[in-house]
Coordinates of C-alpha atoms and ligand atoms in Angstrom, one line a residue:
M108 CA 0.0 0.0 0.0
N109 CA 1.2 3.4 -0.9
T110 CA 0.5 5.8 1.9
S111 CA 1.8 9.1 0.5
V112 CA -0.7 11.6 -0.9
S113 CA -0.2 12.2 -4.6
L114 CA -2.1 13.5 -7.6
S115 CA -2.3 11.5 -10.9
Y116 CA -3.5 13.0 -14.1
N117 CA -2.5 13.2 -17.8
Q118 CA 0.2 15.8 -17.4
Y119 CA 0.2 16.8 -21.0
G120 CA -3.5 17.1 -21.5
Y121 CA -6.8 15.6 -22.7
P122 CA -8.6 15.7 -26.0
A123 CA -11.6 18.0 -25.6
A124 CA -14.2 15.2 -26.2
A125 CA -12.4 12.5 -24.3
P126 CA -13.1 11.2 -20.8
K127 CA -11.1 13.2 -18.2
Y128 CA -10.0 11.9 -14.8
A129 CA -7.6 12.9 -12.2
A130 CA -7.0 11.0 -9.0
L131 CA -5.8 11.8 -5.5
T132 CA -4.2 8.8 -3.8
A133 CA -4.8 9.2 -0.1
D134 CA -5.8 6.9 2.8
D135 CA -8.4 9.4 4.0
P136 CA -11.9 8.0 3.2
G137 CA -13.0 11.1 1.3
P138 CA -14.8 12.3 -0.7
F139 CA -12.8 15.4 -1.6
A140 CA -13.8 18.6 -3.3
W141 CA -12.2 19.3 -6.7
T142 CA -11.9 22.3 -8.8
L143 CA -10.7 22.9 -12.3
S144 CA -9.2 26.4 -12.9
D145 CA -8.1 28.3 -15.9
V146 CA -4.3 28.9 -15.6
M147 CA -4.6 32.3 -17.4
T148 CA -7.3 33.9 -15.3
G149 CA -7.1 31.8 -12.2
T150 CA -10.9 31.4 -12.2
V151 CA -12.6 28.1 -11.4
Q152 CA -14.3 26.6 -14.4
A153 CA -15.7 23.4 -13.0
S154 CA -15.9 21.8 -9.6
G155 CA -17.4 18.8 -7.9
K156 CA -16.7 16.0 -5.4
T157 CA -14.6 12.9 -6.0
I158 CA -16.5 9.8 -6.9
P159 CA -16.6 7.0 -4.2
A160 CA -13.1 6.0 -3.2
F161 CA -11.7 3.0 -5.0
I162 CA -8.9 0.6 -4.0
D163 CA -6.7 0.0 -6.9
P164 CA -6.2 -3.8 -7.0
L165 CA -2.6 -3.8 -8.2
S166 CA -1.2 -1.2 -5.8
G167 CA -3.6 -1.3 -2.9
S168 CA -3.8 2.5 -3.2
R169 CA -7.0 4.3 -2.3
L170 CA -8.0 6.6 -5.2
H171 CA -10.3 9.5 -5.1
Q172 CA -11.2 10.4 -8.7
A173 CA -12.4 13.7 -10.1
D174 CA -14.4 13.2 -13.2
F175 CA -14.3 16.3 -15.4
S176 CA -15.2 14.6 -18.6
L177 CA -18.1 16.9 -19.3
F178 CA -15.8 20.0 -19.4
T179 CA -14.7 20.4 -23.0
R180 CA -13.6 24.0 -23.5
P181 CA -10.1 24.2 -25.0
G182 CA -7.5 25.9 -22.8
T183 CA -4.8 25.4 -20.2
Y184 CA -5.9 24.3 -16.7
R185 CA -5.0 23.0 -13.3
I186 CA -6.9 20.5 -11.3
R187 CA -7.1 20.6 -7.5
I188 CA -8.3 17.7 -5.4
G189 CA -8.3 18.3 -1.7
E190 CA -5.1 20.1 -0.9
K191 CA -3.2 18.9 -3.9
E192 CA -3.0 21.0 -7.1
S193 CA -1.6 19.9 -10.4
D194 CA 0.7 21.6 -12.8
S195 CA -0.9 23.0 -15.9
F196 CA -2.1 20.8 -18.7
K197 CA -4.1 21.4 -21.8
I198 CA -7.6 20.5 -23.1
D199 CA -7.6 20.6 -26.9
A200 CA -9.2 18.6 -29.7
K201 CA -5.8 18.4 -31.5
I202 CA -3.8 17.5 -28.4
Y203 CA -2.1 14.5 -29.9
A204 CA -0.9 16.2 -33.1
A205 CA 2.5 17.1 -31.6
L206 CA 2.9 13.6 -30.0
T207 CA 2.2 11.9 -33.3
H208 CA 4.9 14.0 -34.9
D209 CA 7.5 13.5 -32.2
A210 CA 6.9 9.8 -31.7
L211 CA 7.5 9.3 -35.4
H212 CA 10.5 11.6 -35.6
F213 CA 12.1 9.4 -32.9
F214 CA 12.8 6.9 -35.7
Y215 CA 14.9 9.4 -37.7
L216 CA 16.9 10.2 -34.6
M217 CA 17.5 6.5 -34.1
R218 CA 18.9 6.1 -37.7
S219 CA 22.2 4.4 -38.1
G220 CA 24.6 5.0 -41.0
I221 CA 23.5 8.6 -41.8
E222 CA 24.5 11.9 -40.4
L223 CA 21.8 13.5 -38.4
A224 CA 21.7 17.0 -39.9
E225 CA 20.8 20.0 -37.9
T226 CA 17.9 20.9 -40.3
Y227 CA 16.2 17.6 -39.4
A228 CA 17.5 16.6 -36.0
G229 CA 17.7 20.1 -34.4
K230 CA 21.0 21.4 -33.1
T231 CA 20.9 19.3 -29.9
W232 CA 20.6 16.0 -31.7
T233 CA 23.0 16.4 -34.6
R234 CA 25.7 13.8 -34.9
P235 CA 27.9 12.2 -37.5
A236 CA 26.8 9.0 -39.3
G237 CA 26.9 6.1 -36.8
H238 CA 28.6 2.8 -37.6
V239 CA 29.3 3.4 -41.2
S240 CA 31.6 0.4 -41.2
D241 CA 28.5 -1.8 -40.8
A242 CA 28.6 -1.6 -44.6
D243 CA 31.3 -4.2 -44.7
I244 CA 31.3 -6.7 -41.8
R245 CA 31.7 -10.4 -41.2
A246 CA 29.4 -12.9 -39.6
F247 CA 30.5 -13.8 -36.1
A248 CA 32.5 -17.0 -36.0
G249 CA 33.8 -18.7 -32.9
T250 CA 32.6 -20.1 -29.7
D251 CA 30.1 -18.2 -27.7
A252 CA 29.8 -17.8 -23.9
Q253 CA 27.5 -20.8 -23.8
G254 CA 30.1 -22.9 -25.6
K255 CA 28.2 -23.1 -28.8
R256 CA 30.3 -23.1 -32.0
W257 CA 29.4 -20.6 -34.6
D258 CA 30.5 -21.2 -38.2
S259 CA 31.8 -18.6 -40.5
F260 CA 30.3 -17.4 -43.7
P261 CA 32.6 -17.0 -46.8
F262 CA 31.4 -13.5 -47.6
K263 CA 31.1 -10.1 -46.0
V264 CA 27.8 -8.4 -45.3
N265 CA 26.5 -4.9 -46.0
G266 CA 24.6 -4.3 -42.8
S267 CA 24.5 -0.5 -43.0
G268 CA 21.6 1.7 -42.2
G269 CA 18.5 0.8 -40.2
W270 CA 17.5 2.0 -36.8
Y271 CA 19.3 1.4 -33.6
D272 CA 17.1 -0.9 -31.6
A273 CA 17.0 1.0 -28.3
G274 CA 19.5 2.4 -25.9
D275 CA 22.1 0.1 -27.5
F276 CA 23.6 0.2 -30.9
G277 CA 22.3 -3.3 -31.9
K278 CA 20.1 -3.8 -35.0
Y279 CA 17.8 -6.8 -34.7
V280 CA 15.6 -8.0 -37.6
V281 CA 13.0 -9.5 -35.4
N282 CA 12.4 -6.3 -33.5
G283 CA 12.7 -4.2 -36.6
G284 CA 9.9 -6.4 -37.9
I285 CA 7.1 -5.5 -35.5
S286 CA 8.2 -1.9 -35.5
V287 CA 8.1 -1.6 -39.3
W288 CA 4.8 -3.5 -39.4
T289 CA 3.2 -1.2 -36.8
L290 CA 4.2 2.0 -38.6
Q291 CA 3.3 0.6 -42.0
N292 CA -0.1 -0.5 -40.5
A293 CA -0.7 3.0 -39.2
F294 CA -0.3 4.2 -42.8
E295 CA -2.3 1.4 -44.3
R296 CA -5.2 1.9 -41.8
S297 CA -5.4 5.6 -42.7
P298 CA -3.3 6.7 -45.7
Q299 CA -4.9 10.1 -45.9
T300 CA -3.6 11.1 -42.4
F301 CA 0.0 10.9 -43.6
S302 CA 1.8 12.9 -46.2
D303 CA 5.0 14.1 -47.7
G304 CA 6.4 17.0 -45.6
D305 CA 5.0 15.7 -42.3
L306 CA 8.4 15.2 -40.7
P307 CA 11.8 16.8 -40.5
I308 CA 13.6 14.1 -42.5
P309 CA 15.8 14.3 -45.6
E310 CA 13.1 12.6 -47.7
N311 CA 10.4 15.1 -46.9
S312 CA 9.9 16.5 -50.3
N313 CA 10.0 13.5 -52.6
G314 CA 6.3 13.0 -53.1
I315 CA 6.2 10.0 -50.7
P316 CA 4.5 10.1 -47.3
D317 CA 7.3 10.5 -44.7
I318 CA 6.1 7.7 -42.6
L319 CA 6.9 5.3 -45.5
D320 CA 10.3 7.0 -46.1
E321 CA 11.1 6.3 -42.5
T322 CA 10.0 2.7 -42.5
R323 CA 11.9 2.2 -45.7
W324 CA 15.1 3.2 -43.9
E325 CA 14.7 0.1 -41.7
L326 CA 13.4 -2.2 -44.4
E327 CA 16.4 -1.5 -46.6
F328 CA 18.5 -2.7 -43.7
M329 CA 16.4 -5.8 -43.3
L330 CA 16.7 -6.5 -47.0
R331 CA 20.5 -6.2 -46.8
M332 CA 20.5 -8.9 -44.1
Q333 CA 19.1 -11.4 -46.5
I334 CA 21.7 -13.9 -47.7
P335 CA 22.4 -13.5 -51.5
E336 CA 21.8 -16.1 -54.2
S337 CA 24.3 -18.9 -54.7
N338 CA 25.3 -19.1 -51.1
A339 CA 24.4 -21.8 -48.6
L340 CA 21.3 -20.6 -46.8
S341 CA 20.5 -18.2 -49.6
G342 CA 17.3 -16.2 -48.9
M343 CA 17.6 -16.6 -45.1
V344 CA 18.0 -13.5 -43.0
F345 CA 20.7 -12.8 -40.4
H346 CA 19.1 -12.5 -37.1
K347 CA 20.9 -9.4 -35.9
L348 CA 23.9 -7.2 -36.0
H349 CA 25.7 -5.8 -32.9
D350 CA 28.8 -5.3 -31.0
R351 CA 30.7 -8.3 -29.6
K352 CA 30.9 -6.5 -26.3
W353 CA 28.4 -4.0 -24.8
S354 CA 29.6 -0.5 -25.5
G355 CA 29.7 1.9 -22.6
V356 CA 26.7 3.8 -21.2
P357 CA 27.0 6.6 -22.1
A358 CA 28.8 5.5 -25.2
T359 CA 32.5 5.8 -25.3
L360 CA 35.1 5.5 -28.1
P361 CA 35.8 3.4 -30.1
T362 CA 32.3 2.0 -30.1
Y363 CA 30.8 5.4 -30.3
M364 CA 29.9 5.2 -33.1
D365 CA 32.0 2.7 -35.1
N366 CA 33.5 -0.5 -34.1
N367 CA 34.8 -2.5 -37.0
N368 CA 37.0 -5.5 -36.6
D369 CA 37.9 -7.8 -39.5
M370 CA 38.8 -10.8 -37.4
Q371 CA 36.7 -13.8 -38.2
D372 CA 37.3 -16.2 -35.5
G373 CA 37.2 -15.8 -31.7
A374 CA 36.8 -12.1 -31.9
A375 CA 36.6 -10.3 -28.6
W376 CA 35.4 -7.0 -30.0
G377 CA 34.0 -5.5 -33.2
R378 CA 30.6 -5.6 -34.8
Y379 CA 29.2 -8.7 -36.5
V380 CA 26.1 -10.1 -37.9
Y381 CA 24.9 -13.2 -36.2
E382 CA 23.5 -16.4 -37.6
P383 CA 20.4 -16.4 -39.8
T384 CA 17.2 -17.6 -38.2
T385 CA 13.8 -18.7 -39.4
A386 CA 12.2 -16.1 -37.3
A387 CA 14.2 -13.2 -38.8
T388 CA 13.5 -14.6 -42.3
L389 CA 9.8 -14.7 -41.7
N390 CA 9.9 -11.1 -40.3
L391 CA 11.4 -10.0 -43.5
A392 CA 8.8 -12.0 -45.5
A393 CA 5.9 -10.4 -43.6
C394 CA 7.2 -6.8 -43.6
A395 CA 8.4 -6.8 -47.2
A396 CA 5.2 -8.3 -48.4
Q397 CA 3.2 -5.6 -46.5
A398 CA 5.6 -2.9 -47.9
A399 CA 5.0 -4.2 -51.5
R400 CA 1.3 -3.3 -51.2
L401 CA 2.0 0.1 -49.8
W402 CA 4.8 1.1 -52.1
S403 CA 3.3 0.1 -55.4
P404 CA 1.7 3.5 -56.1
Y405 CA 4.9 5.4 -55.1
D406 CA 7.8 3.3 -56.3
R407 CA 6.9 0.3 -58.3
S408 CA 10.4 -1.1 -58.6
F409 CA 11.0 -0.9 -54.8
A410 CA 7.6 -2.6 -54.3
E411 CA 8.7 -5.4 -56.7
R412 CA 12.0 -5.7 -54.9
C413 CA 10.2 -6.1 -51.6
L414 CA 7.8 -8.7 -52.9
T415 CA 10.7 -10.7 -54.5
A416 CA 12.6 -10.6 -51.3
A417 CA 9.5 -11.6 -49.3
E418 CA 8.8 -14.6 -51.5
R419 CA 12.5 -15.7 -51.4
A420 CA 12.4 -15.4 -47.7
W421 CA 9.3 -17.5 -47.4
K422 CA 10.8 -20.3 -49.6
A423 CA 14.1 -20.2 -47.7
A424 CA 12.3 -20.5 -44.4
G425 CA 10.5 -23.5 -45.8
S426 CA 13.8 -25.1 -46.5
H427 CA 15.2 -24.2 -43.1
P428 CA 12.2 -24.2 -40.8
V429 CA 14.0 -24.7 -37.5
L430 CA 16.9 -22.3 -37.3
I431 CA 16.1 -21.0 -33.9
A432 CA 17.9 -18.1 -32.3
G433 CA 20.0 -19.1 -29.3
N434 CA 21.6 -17.1 -26.5
V435 CA 24.2 -15.6 -28.7
P436 CA 26.9 -14.6 -28.2
G437 CA 26.1 -14.0 -24.6
E438 CA 27.2 -10.4 -24.4
G439 CA 27.2 -7.2 -26.5
G440 CA 23.6 -7.4 -27.7
G441 CA 20.2 -8.8 -26.8
N442 CA 19.1 -12.2 -27.9
Y443 CA 15.6 -11.7 -29.2
D444 CA 15.4 -15.5 -29.0
D445 CA 12.0 -16.7 -30.0
T446 CA 11.5 -20.4 -29.9
E447 CA 7.9 -20.5 -30.9
I448 CA 7.6 -19.4 -34.5
Q449 CA 4.3 -20.8 -35.7
D450 CA 3.0 -17.2 -35.2
E451 CA 5.8 -15.8 -37.5
W452 CA 4.8 -18.4 -40.1
Y453 CA 1.2 -17.4 -40.0
W454 CA 2.0 -13.7 -40.0
A455 CA 4.2 -14.0 -43.1
A456 CA 1.5 -16.1 -44.8
C457 CA -1.2 -13.5 -44.1
E458 CA 0.9 -10.6 -45.5
L459 CA 2.0 -12.6 -48.5
Y460 CA -1.6 -13.6 -49.1
A461 CA -3.0 -10.1 -48.7
T462 CA -0.5 -8.8 -51.3
T463 CA -0.5 -11.7 -53.8
G464 CA -3.7 -13.6 -53.3
K465 CA -1.8 -16.8 -54.0
E466 CA -3.3 -20.1 -53.1
E467 CA -0.2 -21.4 -51.3
Y468 CA -0.4 -18.7 -48.7
E469 CA -4.2 -19.1 -48.5
Q470 CA -3.8 -22.8 -47.7
F471 CA -1.3 -22.1 -45.1
I472 CA -3.5 -19.5 -43.4
R473 CA -6.5 -21.8 -43.5
S474 CA -4.5 -24.6 -41.9
S475 CA -3.4 -22.4 -39.0
N476 CA -5.2 -22.3 -35.7
Y477 CA -4.4 -18.6 -35.5
F478 CA -6.9 -18.1 -38.4
V479 CA -9.6 -19.4 -36.1
S480 CA -8.5 -17.9 -32.8
F481 CA -7.4 -14.4 -32.4
P482 CA -4.4 -14.3 -30.0
G483 CA -5.2 -12.2 -26.9
L484 CA -8.6 -13.8 -26.6
H485 CA -7.2 -17.3 -26.7
N486 CA -3.6 -17.3 -25.8
N487 CA -4.0 -16.3 -22.2
R488 CA -1.3 -13.6 -22.5
A489 CA -1.5 -10.0 -21.4
A490 CA -1.3 -8.7 -24.9
S491 CA -2.3 -9.8 -28.4
M492 CA 1.1 -9.0 -29.8
S493 CA 4.8 -8.4 -29.0
W494 CA 8.1 -8.8 -30.9
A495 CA 7.9 -12.6 -30.2
D496 CA 4.2 -13.0 -30.7
T497 CA 3.2 -11.8 -34.2
A498 CA 0.2 -13.8 -35.2
A499 CA -2.2 -11.0 -34.4
L500 CA -0.4 -8.7 -36.9
G501 CA -1.4 -11.1 -39.6
S502 CA -5.0 -11.4 -38.4
I503 CA -5.2 -7.6 -38.2
T504 CA -4.2 -7.3 -41.8
L505 CA -6.8 -9.9 -42.9
A506 CA -9.5 -8.2 -40.8
T507 CA -8.8 -4.7 -42.1
I508 CA -7.9 -4.8 -45.8
N509 CA -9.7 -6.3 -48.7
T510 CA -8.6 -9.8 -49.7
A511 CA -10.3 -12.7 -51.4
L512 CA -11.5 -14.0 -48.0
S513 CA -15.2 -14.2 -47.7
A514 CA -17.1 -11.5 -45.7
S515 CA -18.0 -14.1 -43.0
E516 CA -14.3 -15.1 -42.6
R517 CA -13.3 -11.5 -42.3
D518 CA -16.1 -10.8 -39.9
H519 CA -15.1 -13.7 -37.7
I520 CA -11.7 -12.1 -37.1
R521 CA -13.2 -8.6 -36.8
N522 CA -15.6 -9.9 -34.1
Q523 CA -12.8 -11.5 -32.2
I524 CA -10.9 -8.2 -32.3
V525 CA -13.9 -6.5 -30.8
Q526 CA -14.2 -9.2 -28.1
T527 CA -10.5 -8.9 -27.3
A528 CA -10.9 -5.2 -26.9
A529 CA -13.9 -5.7 -24.6
H530 CA -11.7 -8.1 -22.5
Y531 CA -8.9 -5.4 -22.2
E532 CA -11.6 -2.8 -21.4
A533 CA -13.0 -4.9 -18.6
I534 CA -9.5 -5.2 -17.1
Q535 CA -9.1 -1.4 -17.5
A536 CA -12.4 -0.7 -15.7
S537 CA -11.2 -2.7 -12.7
S538 CA -7.9 -0.8 -12.5
G539 CA -7.8 2.4 -10.6
F540 CA -5.4 3.9 -13.2
G541 CA -7.1 2.8 -16.3
I542 CA -4.5 0.2 -17.2
P543 CA -5.7 -2.2 -19.9
M544 CA -3.7 -5.1 -18.7
D545 CA -3.5 -7.3 -15.6
A546 CA -0.4 -7.9 -13.4
S547 CA 1.0 -10.3 -16.0
G548 CA 1.4 -7.3 -18.4
F549 CA 4.1 -5.7 -16.3
V550 CA 7.0 -7.3 -18.2
W551 CA 10.1 -5.6 -19.6
G552 CA 8.6 -3.0 -21.9
S553 CA 5.1 -3.0 -20.1
N554 CA 4.2 0.3 -21.7
S555 CA 4.2 -1.3 -25.1
V556 CA 1.9 -4.0 -23.7
A557 CA -0.6 -1.3 -22.7
L558 CA -0.2 0.5 -26.0
N559 CA -0.5 -2.6 -28.1
N560 CA -3.7 -3.4 -26.3
A561 CA -4.8 0.1 -27.1
I562 CA -4.2 -0.7 -30.8
I563 CA -6.7 -3.6 -30.4
M564 CA -9.2 -1.2 -28.8
A565 CA -8.7 1.3 -31.5
L566 CA -9.3 -1.3 -34.2
A567 CA -12.5 -2.3 -32.3
Y568 CA -13.6 1.4 -32.6
D569 CA -12.8 1.4 -36.3
I570 CA -14.8 -1.9 -36.7
S571 CA -17.8 -1.1 -34.5
G572 CA -17.9 2.7 -34.1
D573 CA -18.7 2.1 -30.4
P574 CA -17.3 5.2 -28.6
R575 CA -16.5 3.1 -25.5
H576 CA -13.5 1.7 -27.4
L577 CA -12.3 5.2 -28.3
A578 CA -12.6 6.3 -24.6
A579 CA -10.6 3.2 -23.6
V580 CA -7.8 4.1 -25.9
S581 CA -7.7 7.7 -24.6
R582 CA -7.6 6.4 -21.0
T583 CA -4.6 4.2 -21.9
M584 CA -2.8 7.3 -23.2
D585 CA -3.7 9.1 -19.9
Y586 CA -2.0 6.2 -18.0
I587 CA 1.1 6.6 -20.2
L588 CA 1.2 10.4 -19.8
G589 CA 0.9 10.5 -16.0
Y590 CA -2.4 9.2 -14.8
N591 CA -0.6 6.4 -12.9
G592 CA 0.6 5.7 -9.3
L593 CA 4.0 7.0 -10.0
C594 CA 2.6 10.3 -11.2
K595 CA 5.1 10.0 -14.0
S596 CA 4.8 10.7 -17.7
F597 CA 6.6 7.9 -19.5
V598 CA 7.1 10.0 -22.6
S599 CA 10.0 12.5 -22.7
G600 CA 8.9 16.2 -23.1
Y601 CA 5.2 15.4 -22.4
G602 CA 4.4 16.5 -18.9
T603 CA 6.0 18.2 -15.9
D604 CA 7.5 15.0 -14.6
S605 CA 8.3 13.2 -17.7
L606 CA 11.0 10.7 -18.8
S607 CA 14.4 12.4 -18.5
H608 CA 17.1 9.8 -18.0
P609 CA 16.5 7.0 -20.4
H610 CA 18.8 4.1 -20.7
H611 CA 20.4 5.4 -23.9
R612 CA 24.0 5.6 -25.0
V613 CA 23.7 9.1 -26.6
W614 CA 20.7 10.7 -24.9
A615 CA 22.4 10.4 -21.5
N616 CA 21.2 13.8 -20.6
D617 CA 24.6 15.2 -19.5
P618 CA 24.9 18.2 -21.8
A619 CA 28.2 19.4 -20.2
A620 CA 29.8 16.1 -21.2
G621 CA 28.3 16.2 -24.7
Y622 CA 25.3 13.9 -24.2
P623 CA 21.9 15.5 -25.1
P624 CA 18.7 14.9 -23.2
P625 CA 16.2 12.6 -24.8
P626 CA 14.3 14.3 -27.6
S627 CA 10.5 14.8 -27.0
G628 CA 8.4 11.9 -27.8
A629 CA 10.5 8.9 -26.6
L630 CA 8.7 6.3 -24.5
C631 CA 10.4 4.2 -21.8
G632 CA 9.7 0.6 -21.1
G633 CA 7.9 1.2 -17.9
P634 CA 7.3 -0.7 -14.7
N635 CA 8.6 -4.3 -14.7
A636 CA 7.4 -6.8 -12.1
Q637 CA 10.7 -8.6 -12.4
I638 CA 13.8 -7.1 -11.1
Q639 CA 16.2 -7.4 -14.1
D640 CA 18.8 -4.6 -13.8
P641 CA 21.2 -3.6 -11.1
V642 CA 19.6 -0.2 -10.4
A643 CA 16.2 -1.8 -9.8
E644 CA 17.9 -4.3 -7.6
A645 CA 19.9 -1.7 -5.6
L646 CA 16.7 0.4 -5.1
K647 CA 14.9 -2.8 -3.9
L648 CA 12.0 -2.1 -6.3
A649 CA 10.8 -5.6 -5.5
V650 CA 9.2 -4.4 -2.3
Q651 CA 7.0 -2.0 -4.2
P652 CA 3.7 -3.0 -5.7
I653 CA 4.2 -4.1 -9.3
P654 CA 3.1 -0.9 -11.0
Y655 CA 5.6 1.1 -9.0
R656 CA 8.7 -1.0 -10.0
Y657 CA 10.1 1.7 -12.2
V658 CA 12.9 4.3 -12.0
D659 CA 13.8 7.1 -14.3
D660 CA 17.5 6.3 -14.2
I661 CA 19.9 5.7 -17.0
G662 CA 21.1 2.5 -15.5
S663 CA 17.7 0.9 -15.3
Y664 CA 17.6 -0.8 -18.6
A665 CA 14.8 -3.2 -17.6
T666 CA 12.4 -0.3 -16.8
N667 CA 13.8 2.8 -18.4
E668 CA 15.2 2.0 -21.8
V669 CA 13.6 3.3 -25.0
A670 CA 13.0 1.0 -28.0
I671 CA 11.7 1.1 -31.6
N672 CA 9.0 -1.6 -30.8
W673 CA 7.7 0.6 -28.0
N674 CA 7.7 3.9 -29.8
A675 CA 5.9 2.4 -32.8
P676 CA 2.7 1.6 -30.9
L677 CA 3.0 5.0 -29.2
A678 CA 3.1 6.7 -32.7
W679 CA 0.2 4.4 -33.9
V680 CA -2.0 5.2 -30.9
A681 CA -1.2 9.0 -30.9
S682 CA -2.0 9.2 -34.6
F683 CA -5.2 7.3 -34.1
L684 CA -6.3 9.6 -31.2
N685 CA -5.3 12.7 -33.1
Q686 CA -7.5 11.6 -36.0
A687 CA -10.4 10.4 -33.9
Y688 CA -10.8 13.4 -31.7
R689 CA -9.9 16.1 -34.2
S690 CA -13.1 18.1 -34.8
Ligands
9MR7 O1 12.2 -6.0 -25.3 C1 13.0 -7.1 -24.9 C2 12.3 -7.9 -23.8 O2 11.1 -8.5 -24.2 C3 13.3 -8.9 -23.2 O3 12.7 -9.5 -22.1 C4 14.6 -8.3 -22.9 C5 15.6 -9.3 -22.4 O4 16.0 -10.2 -23.3 O5 15.2 -7.7 -24.1 C6 14.4 -6.6 -24.5 O6 15.0 -6.1 -25.7 C7 16.2 -5.4 -25.5 C8 17.2 -6.1 -26.5 O7 17.4 -7.4 -26.1 C9 18.4 -5.3 -26.7 N1 18.1 -3.9 -27.1 C10 17.3 -3.3 -26.1 C11 16.0 -4.0 -26.0 C12 15.0 -3.2 -25.0 O8 15.5 -3.3 -23.7
CA8 CA1 7.0 -16.2 -32.1

């Protein structure tokens, strides 16, 4: 039980037409009087009494909530409940326009292999091109920390470009996959909301929507990771590329930001690609097939290149169906080891089918249990999707775009999406802080669990038009932006007490030493029930209730890192809310 008195609210603000809650956490039985006042004039605009106190099941905290949903006038306000007054926040129909922009711009700032120019990055985040030498590197060969022998490949790889994964400089195809898919899906869901010139990126006047330019940056990297013709394992995709040893935090030379080493065997340092896997290969198949659809009106030859690569990947995966990622090489990068890849197979088949209509893919889909059962409803997990669980991505595609599936088959998936959303919304309603996941959702990257569930609720709104789903998405964003027990906005630059010290090798927020703060619009992983880093350990976060196991500290990589697969759903949901509430 948390006995201190604190005030939780969306520190950035609320869409004018959205539900609006603030909560005082206090042991006092209440109720408390609340007032909403205009910051400019100081005058009270609305007032009332808190609704009956509610014990939040996950934290044991007693919440006294002010419901000011009916107040819709745009402006800048403060809310007071009892003796606690908030900082200022906004009410505005277009409140999520800026967040949509910043959450997408994050990806440019994570680009590898290209100079971040002042015009696009802003003075604070300019830097020279990172890891240019990735253009000519070897596959790791030698014996890893687990004693597994890794064989060499008789060629070098151009692994340049792409996005850095997170606070580290690794580039991982499996995590690039769900990130690219999520952004491409935001575009495919609503192409009219994105255009050329949206973002400060070098490609912002080429006639192509900037969100596609940005995803192409990563896709081109994923395409380069595919093993060329006339090699053993041709068509398969290297799982990842990263340093042999973790670089310093903040980054120090020589790994900041190049670390080439031509050694082939037993290397102790340098950057390498690591063995191809079936999962990485299927990630490329899925994303490149999806890209082929989206790119055909803009760049036919790129679209064709994507489709060719996707079909090659699919075939190669068929020839090598059980190349499973191991714990490799034990240091210097994450594993992204996924041993259950039936979901990747299904996802790839769905995307290839949606793009080509070919019978082979259709048969595969029809033989899969995922076609019948939408994950999230049936898999007993906290979320429908994650980097390791990708079946829902395929079903979302089948549910939302026109294919040769029958209307009843499509409706079957659509109905399950709506039911899954209702399931998350029931959990949300039982949570004092509007969190659409139960305790099992508080994993490493829990904020992405909440936001991926918000994507399901948003799709339910698209499908059914029921405003309860829209409200549920908005309340999830409130949780992310400060309506939580920690009174913390998990997005940098959004809210008075927002993410400031992410686990990131460049955004170490030490300007005197040359490390900029995080740019606005970066999302941290969030509370993690498991104690998986030394800072969380030292702070004894395990004694806290689960939703409080978080610290805004650069060393807490298991609660406070940023990552492409977490910012992608943030951008998706912000863009959805921006569109849905814009009036
Ligand atoms: O997001 C990943 C999480 O699901 C895993 O539990 C965790 C430990 O393996 O790794 C996370 O991914 C990290 C990756 O391994 C390396 N780059 C940073 C990623 C985010 O922390
Ligand atoms: Ca999987």
